[in-house]
mmCIF file of C-alpha atoms and ligand atoms in Angstrom:
data_model
loop_
_atom_site.group_PDB
_atom_site.id
_atom_site.type_symbol
_atom_site.label_atom_id
_atom_site.label_comp_id
_atom_site.label_asym_id
_atom_site.label_seq_id
_atom_site.Cartn_x
_atom_site.Cartn_y
_atom_site.Cartn_z
ATOM 1 C CA MET A 1 187.445 128.958 106.356
ATOM 2 C CA LYS A 2 188.185 125.698 104.521
ATOM 3 C CA ASN A 3 191.929 126.206 105.006
ATOM 4 C CA SER A 4 191.615 126.858 108.732
ATOM 5 C CA THR A 5 192.943 124.107 111.018
ATOM 6 C CA LYS A 6 189.937 124.659 113.272
ATOM 7 C CA ARG A 7 187.327 121.944 113.166
ATOM 8 C CA LEU A 8 183.917 123.476 112.623
ATOM 9 C CA ALA A 9 180.361 122.448 113.403
ATOM 10 C CA GLY A 10 177.235 124.494 113.976
ATOM 11 C CA ILE A 11 173.504 124.637 114.394
ATOM 12 C CA ILE A 12 171.042 125.454 111.631
ATOM 13 C CA GLY A 13 167.700 126.884 112.758
ATOM 14 C CA TRP A 14 165.398 129.908 112.685
ATOM 15 C CA PRO A 15 165.551 131.572 115.164
ATOM 16 C CA ILE A 16 168.651 130.216 116.883
ATOM 17 C CA SER A 17 169.464 132.626 119.707
ATOM 18 C CA HIS A 18 167.627 130.502 122.325
ATOM 19 C CA SER A 19 169.611 127.346 121.514
ATOM 20 C CA LEU A 20 171.742 125.800 124.255
ATOM 21 C CA SER A 21 173.717 123.674 121.776
ATOM 22 C CA PRO A 22 176.577 126.206 121.334
ATOM 23 C CA LYS A 23 177.110 126.110 125.124
ATOM 24 C CA ILE A 24 177.060 122.301 125.249
ATOM 25 C CA HIS A 25 179.506 121.771 122.384
ATOM 26 C CA GLY A 26 181.603 124.771 123.458
ATOM 27 C CA PHE A 27 181.984 123.209 126.921
ATOM 28 C CA TRP A 28 183.130 119.887 125.479
ATOM 29 C CA LEU A 29 185.534 121.524 122.991
ATOM 30 C CA LYS A 30 187.182 123.357 125.876
ATOM 31 C CA THR A 31 187.204 120.330 128.190
ATOM 32 C CA HIS A 32 188.903 118.177 125.563
ATOM 33 C CA LYS A 33 191.206 121.002 124.367
ATOM 34 C CA ILE A 34 190.043 120.545 120.781
ATOM 35 C CA GLU A 35 190.849 123.334 118.363
ATOM 36 C CA GLY A 36 187.353 123.741 117.090
ATOM 37 C CA GLU A 37 184.310 125.921 117.062
ATOM 38 C CA TYR A 38 180.550 125.372 117.155
ATOM 39 C CA LEU A 39 178.725 128.234 115.463
ATOM 40 C CA PRO A 40 175.125 129.386 115.206
ATOM 41 C CA LEU A 41 174.064 129.217 111.525
ATOM 42 C CA GLU A 42 170.826 131.159 111.597
ATOM 43 C CA THR A 43 168.996 130.215 108.407
ATOM 44 C CA ASP A 44 165.520 131.144 107.246
ATOM 45 C CA PRO A 45 163.586 128.573 105.196
ATOM 46 C CA GLU A 46 164.459 130.301 101.907
ATOM 47 C CA HIS A 47 168.176 129.851 102.521
ATOM 48 C CA LEU A 48 168.167 126.318 103.914
ATOM 49 C CA GLU A 49 169.396 124.713 100.695
ATOM 50 C CA TYR A 50 172.231 127.274 100.377
ATOM 51 C CA THR A 51 173.385 126.725 103.977
ATOM 52 C CA LEU A 52 173.402 122.961 103.522
ATOM 53 C CA GLU A 53 175.126 122.871 100.171
ATOM 54 C CA THR A 54 177.902 125.235 101.317
ATOM 55 C CA LEU A 55 178.721 123.422 104.583
ATOM 56 C CA PHE A 56 181.519 121.407 102.950
ATOM 57 C CA GLU A 57 183.201 124.317 101.134
ATOM 58 C CA ARG A 58 183.086 126.383 104.325
ATOM 59 C CA GLY A 59 184.945 123.638 106.183
ATOM 60 C CA PHE A 60 182.137 122.309 108.400
ATOM 61 C CA ARG A 61 182.358 118.716 109.599
ATOM 62 C CA GLY A 62 178.694 118.781 110.405
ATOM 63 C CA ALA A 63 175.803 120.578 111.996
ATOM 64 C CA ASN A 64 172.755 120.189 114.147
ATOM 65 C CA VAL A 65 169.385 120.970 112.639
ATOM 66 C CA THR A 66 166.576 122.427 114.696
ATOM 67 C CA LEU A 67 163.158 124.029 114.183
ATOM 68 C CA PRO A 68 161.768 124.634 111.620
ATOM 69 C CA HIS A 69 164.129 122.635 109.363
ATOM 70 C CA LYS A 70 164.204 119.132 110.883
ATOM 71 C CA GLU A 71 161.981 117.629 108.188
ATOM 72 C CA GLU A 72 162.846 119.795 105.178
ATOM 73 C CA ALA A 73 166.619 119.333 105.606
ATOM 74 C CA MET A 74 166.221 115.583 104.998
ATOM 75 C CA LYS A 75 165.583 116.254 101.312
ATOM 76 C CA PHE A 76 169.123 117.539 100.830
ATOM 77 C CA MET A 77 170.885 114.548 102.404
ATOM 78 C CA LYS A 78 172.759 111.991 100.298
ATOM 79 C CA PHE A 79 172.293 109.432 103.087
ATOM 80 C CA VAL A 80 169.739 109.223 105.895
ATOM 81 C CA SER A 81 170.111 106.851 108.865
ATOM 82 C CA PRO A 82 167.343 104.259 109.374
ATOM 83 C CA GLN A 83 166.258 105.965 112.634
ATOM 84 C CA ALA A 84 165.921 109.367 110.965
ATOM 85 C CA GLU A 85 164.073 107.751 108.070
ATOM 86 C CA LYS A 86 161.653 106.167 110.521
ATOM 87 C CA LEU A 87 161.055 109.473 112.342
ATOM 88 C CA GLY A 88 160.873 111.556 109.161
ATOM 89 C CA ALA A 89 163.242 114.164 110.614
ATOM 90 C CA ILE A 90 166.958 114.785 111.190
ATOM 91 C CA ASN A 91 168.699 116.723 113.959
ATOM 92 C CA THR A 92 172.329 115.967 113.048
ATOM 93 C CA ILE A 93 174.320 116.221 109.819
ATOM 94 C CA ILE A 94 177.681 114.604 109.172
ATOM 95 C CA VAL A 95 179.710 116.078 106.315
ATOM 96 C CA HIS A 96 181.728 113.254 104.770
ATOM 97 C CA GLU A 97 185.260 113.796 103.449
ATOM 98 C CA ASN A 98 184.005 113.943 99.852
ATOM 99 C CA GLY A 99 181.327 116.494 100.795
ATOM 100 C CA ASP A 100 178.396 114.053 100.925
ATOM 101 C CA LEU A 101 175.867 114.906 103.619
ATOM 102 C CA GLU A 102 174.483 112.273 105.988
ATOM 103 C CA GLY A 103 171.401 112.976 108.136
ATOM 104 C CA ARG A 104 170.864 111.297 111.500
ATOM 105 C CA ASN A 105 168.408 111.676 114.363
ATOM 106 C CA THR A 106 169.862 111.415 117.875
ATOM 107 C CA ASP A 107 166.717 112.466 119.817
ATOM 108 C CA MET A 108 165.715 108.833 120.422
ATOM 109 C CA TYR A 109 169.172 108.121 121.812
ATOM 110 C CA GLY A 110 169.024 111.263 123.976
ATOM 111 C CA PHE A 111 165.689 110.319 125.492
ATOM 112 C CA THR A 112 166.726 106.718 126.220
ATOM 113 C CA GLU A 113 170.084 107.697 127.720
ATOM 114 C CA ASN A 114 168.413 110.280 129.965
ATOM 115 C CA LEU A 115 166.078 107.620 131.353
ATOM 116 C CA LYS A 116 168.993 105.223 131.859
ATOM 117 C CA ALA A 117 171.036 107.902 133.626
ATOM 118 C CA ALA A 118 168.130 108.366 136.057
ATOM 119 C CA SER A 119 168.139 104.556 136.650
ATOM 120 C CA PHE A 120 164.617 104.175 135.313
ATOM 121 C CA ALA A 121 163.755 100.488 134.833
ATOM 122 C CA LEU A 122 160.610 98.639 133.801
ATOM 123 C CA LYS A 123 158.835 96.901 136.688
ATOM 124 C CA SER A 124 155.929 94.798 135.500
ATOM 125 C CA ASP A 125 155.683 92.108 132.825
ATOM 126 C CA GLU A 126 153.356 94.240 130.730
ATOM 127 C CA PRO A 127 154.551 97.809 131.326
ATOM 128 C CA ILE A 128 152.430 100.720 130.133
ATOM 129 C CA VAL A 129 153.575 104.266 129.337
ATOM 130 C CA ALA A 130 151.429 107.342 128.713
ATOM 131 C CA VAL A 131 152.809 110.046 126.399
ATOM 132 C CA LEU A 132 151.366 113.529 126.079
ATOM 133 C CA GLY A 133 151.911 114.871 122.558
ATOM 134 C CA ALA A 134 152.232 113.664 118.979
ATOM 135 C CA GLY A 135 154.584 116.258 117.430
ATOM 136 C CA GLY A 136 158.151 115.810 116.195
ATOM 137 C CA ALA A 137 159.681 115.227 119.612
ATOM 138 C CA ALA A 138 156.892 112.821 120.621
ATOM 139 C CA ARG A 139 157.770 110.690 117.580
ATOM 140 C CA ALA A 140 161.337 110.262 118.847
ATOM 141 C CA VAL A 141 160.082 109.583 122.392
ATOM 142 C CA VAL A 142 157.578 106.951 121.230
ATOM 143 C CA ALA A 143 160.128 105.232 118.971
ATOM 144 C CA ALA A 144 162.556 105.108 121.927
ATOM 145 C CA LEU A 145 159.853 103.671 124.205
ATOM 146 C CA GLN A 146 159.105 100.991 121.606
ATOM 147 C CA GLU A 147 162.760 99.949 121.693
ATOM 148 C CA MET A 148 162.559 99.764 125.499
ATOM 149 C CA ASN A 149 159.913 97.082 125.090
ATOM 150 C CA PHE A 150 156.915 98.770 126.648
ATOM 151 C CA TYR A 151 153.917 96.488 126.317
ATOM 152 C CA GLU A 152 151.542 99.364 125.568
ATOM 153 C CA ILE A 153 152.179 102.979 124.587
ATOM 154 C CA ARG A 154 149.247 105.331 125.155
ATOM 155 C CA ILE A 155 149.363 108.614 123.279
ATOM 156 C CA ILE A 156 147.245 111.510 124.465
ATOM 157 C CA ASN A 157 147.034 114.415 122.035
ATOM 158 C CA ARG A 158 144.807 117.410 121.337
ATOM 159 C CA THR A 159 144.752 116.787 117.570
ATOM 160 C CA MET A 160 143.639 113.207 117.033
ATOM 161 C CA ASP A 161 144.655 113.132 113.368
ATOM 162 C CA LYS A 162 148.251 113.793 114.298
ATOM 163 C CA ALA A 163 148.176 111.025 116.920
ATOM 164 C CA ARG A 164 146.655 108.638 114.373
ATOM 165 C CA ARG A 165 149.369 109.446 111.842
ATOM 166 C CA LEU A 166 152.077 108.869 114.444
ATOM 167 C CA ALA A 167 150.547 105.508 115.387
ATOM 168 C CA GLU A 168 150.306 104.473 111.721
ATOM 169 C CA ASP A 169 153.873 105.540 110.927
ATOM 170 C CA LEU A 170 155.487 103.877 113.937
ATOM 171 C CA GLY A 171 153.141 100.871 114.084
ATOM 172 C CA GLY A 172 153.021 98.314 116.860
ATOM 173 C CA ASN A 173 151.718 98.670 120.367
ATOM 174 C CA ILE A 174 150.287 102.225 120.294
ATOM 175 C CA ASN A 175 146.798 103.250 121.464
ATOM 176 C CA ILE A 176 145.556 106.802 121.138
ATOM 177 C CA PHE A 177 143.450 108.820 123.565
ATOM 178 C CA GLU A 178 141.595 112.136 123.389
ATOM 179 C CA TRP A 179 142.956 114.939 125.576
ATOM 180 C CA ASN A 180 139.940 114.607 127.919
ATOM 181 C CA GLU A 181 140.651 110.873 128.337
ATOM 182 C CA SER A 182 144.043 111.480 129.882
ATOM 183 C CA GLU A 183 143.082 110.041 133.287
ATOM 184 C CA LYS A 184 142.016 106.781 131.651
ATOM 185 C CA ALA A 185 145.324 106.695 129.764
ATOM 186 C CA MET A 186 147.392 107.336 132.888
ATOM 187 C CA ALA A 187 145.757 104.613 134.975
ATOM 188 C CA GLY A 188 148.190 101.716 135.346
ATOM 189 C CA ALA A 189 151.079 103.515 133.601
ATOM 190 C CA GLU A 190 154.624 103.057 134.964
ATOM 191 C CA LEU A 191 155.793 106.192 133.229
ATOM 192 C CA LEU A 192 154.200 109.459 132.086
ATOM 193 C CA VAL A 193 156.076 111.605 129.560
ATOM 194 C CA ASN A 194 155.212 115.154 128.579
ATOM 195 C CA ALA A 195 156.335 115.506 124.955
ATOM 196 C CA THR A 196 154.178 118.550 124.189
ATOM 197 C CA SER A 197 155.481 122.101 124.269
ATOM 198 C CA LEU A 198 153.044 122.934 127.093
ATOM 199 C CA GLY A 199 154.699 124.177 130.270
ATOM 200 C CA MET A 200 157.635 125.622 128.362
ATOM 201 C CA GLU A 201 158.563 129.289 128.911
ATOM 202 C CA GLY A 202 156.394 131.400 126.633
ATOM 203 C CA GLN A 203 153.897 128.565 126.038
ATOM 204 C CA PRO A 204 150.573 127.875 127.781
ATOM 205 C CA PRO A 205 150.736 125.821 130.995
ATOM 206 C CA LEU A 206 150.208 122.065 130.942
ATOM 207 C CA ASP A 207 146.859 121.985 132.645
ATOM 208 C CA ILE A 208 146.294 118.296 133.281
ATOM 209 C CA GLU A 209 145.278 116.183 136.286
ATOM 210 C CA ILE A 210 147.703 113.445 137.266
ATOM 211 C CA ASP A 211 145.722 111.964 140.165
ATOM 212 C CA ALA A 212 144.980 108.806 138.174
ATOM 213 C CA LEU A 213 148.687 108.064 138.019
ATOM 214 C CA SER A 214 150.124 105.612 140.552
ATOM 215 C CA ASP A 215 152.489 107.247 143.053
ATOM 216 C CA LYS A 216 155.006 104.542 142.048
ATOM 217 C CA ALA A 217 155.019 105.803 138.457
ATOM 218 C CA TRP A 218 157.846 107.932 137.042
ATOM 219 C CA VAL A 219 157.161 111.274 135.399
ATOM 220 C CA ALA A 220 159.443 112.686 132.682
ATOM 221 C CA ASP A 221 159.194 116.031 130.959
ATOM 222 C CA ILE A 222 161.118 116.803 127.778
ATOM 223 C CA VAL A 223 160.577 120.538 128.283
ATOM 224 C CA TYR A 224 163.775 121.904 129.871
ATOM 225 C CA ALA A 225 162.969 125.628 130.223
ATOM 226 C CA PRO A 226 162.056 125.874 133.032
ATOM 227 C CA LEU A 227 164.016 122.887 134.292
ATOM 228 C CA GLN A 228 161.505 122.093 137.025
ATOM 229 C CA THR A 229 158.237 122.332 135.119
ATOM 230 C CA GLU A 230 154.922 122.602 136.951
ATOM 231 C CA LEU A 231 154.247 118.975 135.952
ATOM 232 C CA LEU A 232 157.485 117.781 137.564
ATOM 233 C CA LYS A 233 156.844 119.861 140.681
ATOM 234 C CA ARG A 234 153.345 118.435 141.105
ATOM 235 C CA ALA A 235 154.576 114.898 140.461
ATOM 236 C CA ALA A 236 157.404 115.212 143.000
ATOM 237 C CA LYS A 237 154.965 116.546 145.588
ATOM 238 C CA ARG A 238 152.825 113.400 145.319
ATOM 239 C CA GLY A 239 155.862 111.123 145.581
ATOM 240 C CA ASN A 240 156.495 110.299 141.914
ATOM 241 C CA LYS A 241 160.112 110.051 140.779
ATOM 242 C CA THR A 242 160.840 112.681 138.139
ATOM 243 C CA ILE A 243 163.205 113.176 135.201
ATOM 244 C CA ASP A 244 163.786 116.616 133.670
ATOM 245 C CA GLY A 245 164.261 117.384 129.969
ATOM 246 C CA LEU A 246 167.778 118.815 130.095
ATOM 247 C CA GLY A 247 169.360 115.361 130.183
ATOM 248 C CA MET A 248 167.738 114.441 126.861
ATOM 249 C CA LEU A 249 169.166 117.585 125.277
ATOM 250 C CA LEU A 250 172.651 116.893 126.634
ATOM 251 C CA HIS A 251 172.665 113.211 125.667
ATOM 252 C CA GLN A 252 171.357 113.787 122.128
ATOM 253 C CA ALA A 253 174.416 116.012 121.559
ATOM 254 C CA ARG A 254 176.938 113.275 122.416
ATOM 255 C CA PRO A 255 176.868 111.145 119.229
ATOM 256 C CA ALA A 256 177.120 114.290 117.094
ATOM 257 C CA PHE A 257 180.146 115.583 119.004
ATOM 258 C CA LYS A 258 181.816 112.197 118.676
ATOM 259 C CA ALA A 259 181.206 112.068 114.921
ATOM 260 C CA TRP A 260 182.538 115.599 114.316
ATOM 261 C CA PHE A 261 185.361 115.858 116.822
ATOM 262 C CA GLY A 262 186.362 112.217 117.494
ATOM 263 C CA VAL A 263 185.786 112.183 121.271
ATOM 264 C CA ASP A 264 182.844 110.637 123.137
ATOM 265 C CA PRO A 265 182.115 113.394 125.669
ATOM 266 C CA GLU A 266 180.634 112.966 129.121
ATOM 267 C CA VAL A 267 177.310 114.286 130.397
ATOM 268 C CA ASN A 268 177.986 115.252 134.013
ATOM 269 C CA GLU A 269 176.964 117.708 136.730
ATOM 270 C CA LYS A 270 179.629 120.206 135.673
ATOM 271 C CA LEU A 271 178.137 120.373 132.180
ATOM 272 C CA ARG A 272 174.574 120.655 133.515
ATOM 273 C CA LYS A 273 175.620 123.508 135.789
ATOM 274 C CA PHE A 274 177.458 125.318 133.016
ATOM 275 C CA VAL A 275 174.541 125.027 130.597
ATOM 276 C CA LEU A 276 172.074 126.289 133.205
ATOM 277 C CA GLU A 277 174.180 129.337 134.133
ATOM 278 C CA LYS A 278 172.687 132.574 132.884
ATOM 279 C CA GLU A 279 174.925 134.530 130.481
HETATM 280 P P1 LIG B 1 155.724 120.199 117.791
HETATM 281 O O1 LIG B 1 156.082 119.243 116.702
HETATM 282 O O2 LIG B 1 155.247 121.556 117.430
HETATM 283 O O3 LIG B 1 154.607 119.480 118.725
HETATM 284 C C1 LIG B 1 153.974 120.173 119.763
HETATM 285 C C2 LIG B 1 153.086 119.238 120.577
HETATM 286 O O4 LIG B 1 152.513 120.002 121.649
HETATM 287 C C3 LIG B 1 151.919 118.643 119.796
HETATM 288 O O5 LIG B 1 151.578 117.400 120.307
HETATM 289 C C4 LIG B 1 150.809 119.665 120.097
HETATM 290 O O6 LIG B 1 149.501 119.149 119.979
HETATM 291 C C5 LIG B 1 151.080 119.977 121.545
HETATM 292 N N1 LIG B 1 150.492 121.270 121.913
HETATM 293 C C6 LIG B 1 150.968 122.497 121.618
HETATM 294 N N2 LIG B 1 150.147 123.451 122.104
HETATM 295 C C7 LIG B 1 149.120 122.789 122.705
HETATM 296 C C8 LIG B 1 147.952 123.199 123.401
HETATM 297 N N3 LIG B 1 147.679 124.501 123.578
HETATM 298 N N4 LIG B 1 147.134 122.255 123.922
HETATM 299 C C9 LIG B 1 147.397 120.940 123.760
HETATM 300 N N5 LIG B 1 148.480 120.484 123.112
HETATM 301 C C10 LIG B 1 149.338 121.394 122.587
HETATM 302 O O7 LIG B 1 156.967 120.450 118.767
HETATM 303 P P2 LIG B 1 158.134 119.406 119.122
HETATM 304 O O8 LIG B 1 159.267 119.594 118.193
HETATM 305 O O9 LIG B 1 157.529 118.060 119.237
HETATM 306 O O10 LIG B 1 158.610 119.937 120.550
HETATM 307 C C11 LIG B 1 157.805 119.778 121.711
HETATM 308 C C12 LIG B 1 158.589 120.238 122.940
HETATM 309 O O11 LIG B 1 159.676 119.371 123.169
HETATM 310 C C13 LIG B 1 159.206 121.634 122.811
HETATM 311 O O12 LIG B 1 158.995 122.320 124.024
HETATM 312 C C14 LIG B 1 160.673 121.371 122.610
HETATM 313 O O13 LIG B 1 161.485 122.401 123.138
HETATM 314 C C15 LIG B 1 160.852 120.102 123.419
HETATM 315 N N6 LIG B 1 161.985 119.288 122.963
HETATM 316 C C16 LIG B 1 162.900 118.928 123.895
HETATM 317 C C17 LIG B 1 163.968 118.148 123.502
HETATM 318 C C18 LIG B 1 165.015 117.771 124.515
HETATM 319 O O14 LIG B 1 166.109 117.370 124.099
HETATM 320 N N7 LIG B 1 164.711 117.852 125.805
HETATM 321 C C19 LIG B 1 164.116 117.701 122.171
HETATM 322 C C20 LIG B 1 163.133 118.079 121.254
HETATM 323 C C21 LIG B 1 162.077 118.886 121.654
HETATM 324 P P3 LIG B 1 148.703 119.207 118.569
HETATM 325 O O15 LIG B 1 149.172 118.027 117.803
HETATM 326 O O16 LIG B 1 147.301 119.148 118.990
HETATM 327 O O17 LIG B 1 149.086 120.513 117.921
#
């Protein structure tokens, strides 16, 4: 493959069949008439090192990294970006011309850009945000919210230890709340973000009251399957503005595409529609 003129990138995960990334990058490759391919690189944990160390010789310019390898893959990188270092996980690999691997994390960027695209803006002088979850994705969400200058970030999580660790690692303006204190955490918040896996297809529902939330607050979900989660439906019904999770997924893909294929691609309605179409 190394001698092929095709530019190659792919996604490393286990399992990988559910991933929408091949559709996203495939759409952009076609739109920009780039002779390239984005391939699924299904890799179990035992073969992660092999997949990473053979990327260069197989002609890959880079790859995305998804569950369960986002943390482990960092160990095999020659360079790691400061953001990825801070989050302790990578989702994007750049293969340099000499074969060196560089790990980056574009989830923070994806979350921020999705909020910007929805025209979300802070209102008060001391804005508060409530975040449900303290897993890998919540780390990226919280780090992005810190850069947006929220005055207070309230994390609500089932496992308090995990929330504590997140707060210690990211530092700053974070307060943590028990799951049954969620109403207290939501009171006064300008934004509520679901960064748990609850509400996702195949996962338990997100069973949480949002009555304590102001009807002026925004509600964002990073779950994108289904697109309109029960949380977003309930929020919209009570007048809250909502932001779905697909935009984050589409925006996090942009910097990777640019690094591998040299074009900064657009996130637009045509792409959203294409990605949502059933096979
Ligand atoms: P993760 O590291 O496994 O974290 C899962 C989170 O959900 C934890 O906070 C966990 O709480 C919570 N949770 C799971 N089951 C729960 C339950 N029954 N009751 C209460 N809390 C529960 O997963 P992740 O990587 O952060 O991903 C989370 C979600 O974000 C996934 O659905 C993923 O698809 C989505 N995501 C979306 C994007 C995007 O671009 N839109 C990007 C990344 C991830 P505990 O700490 O108590 O276990």
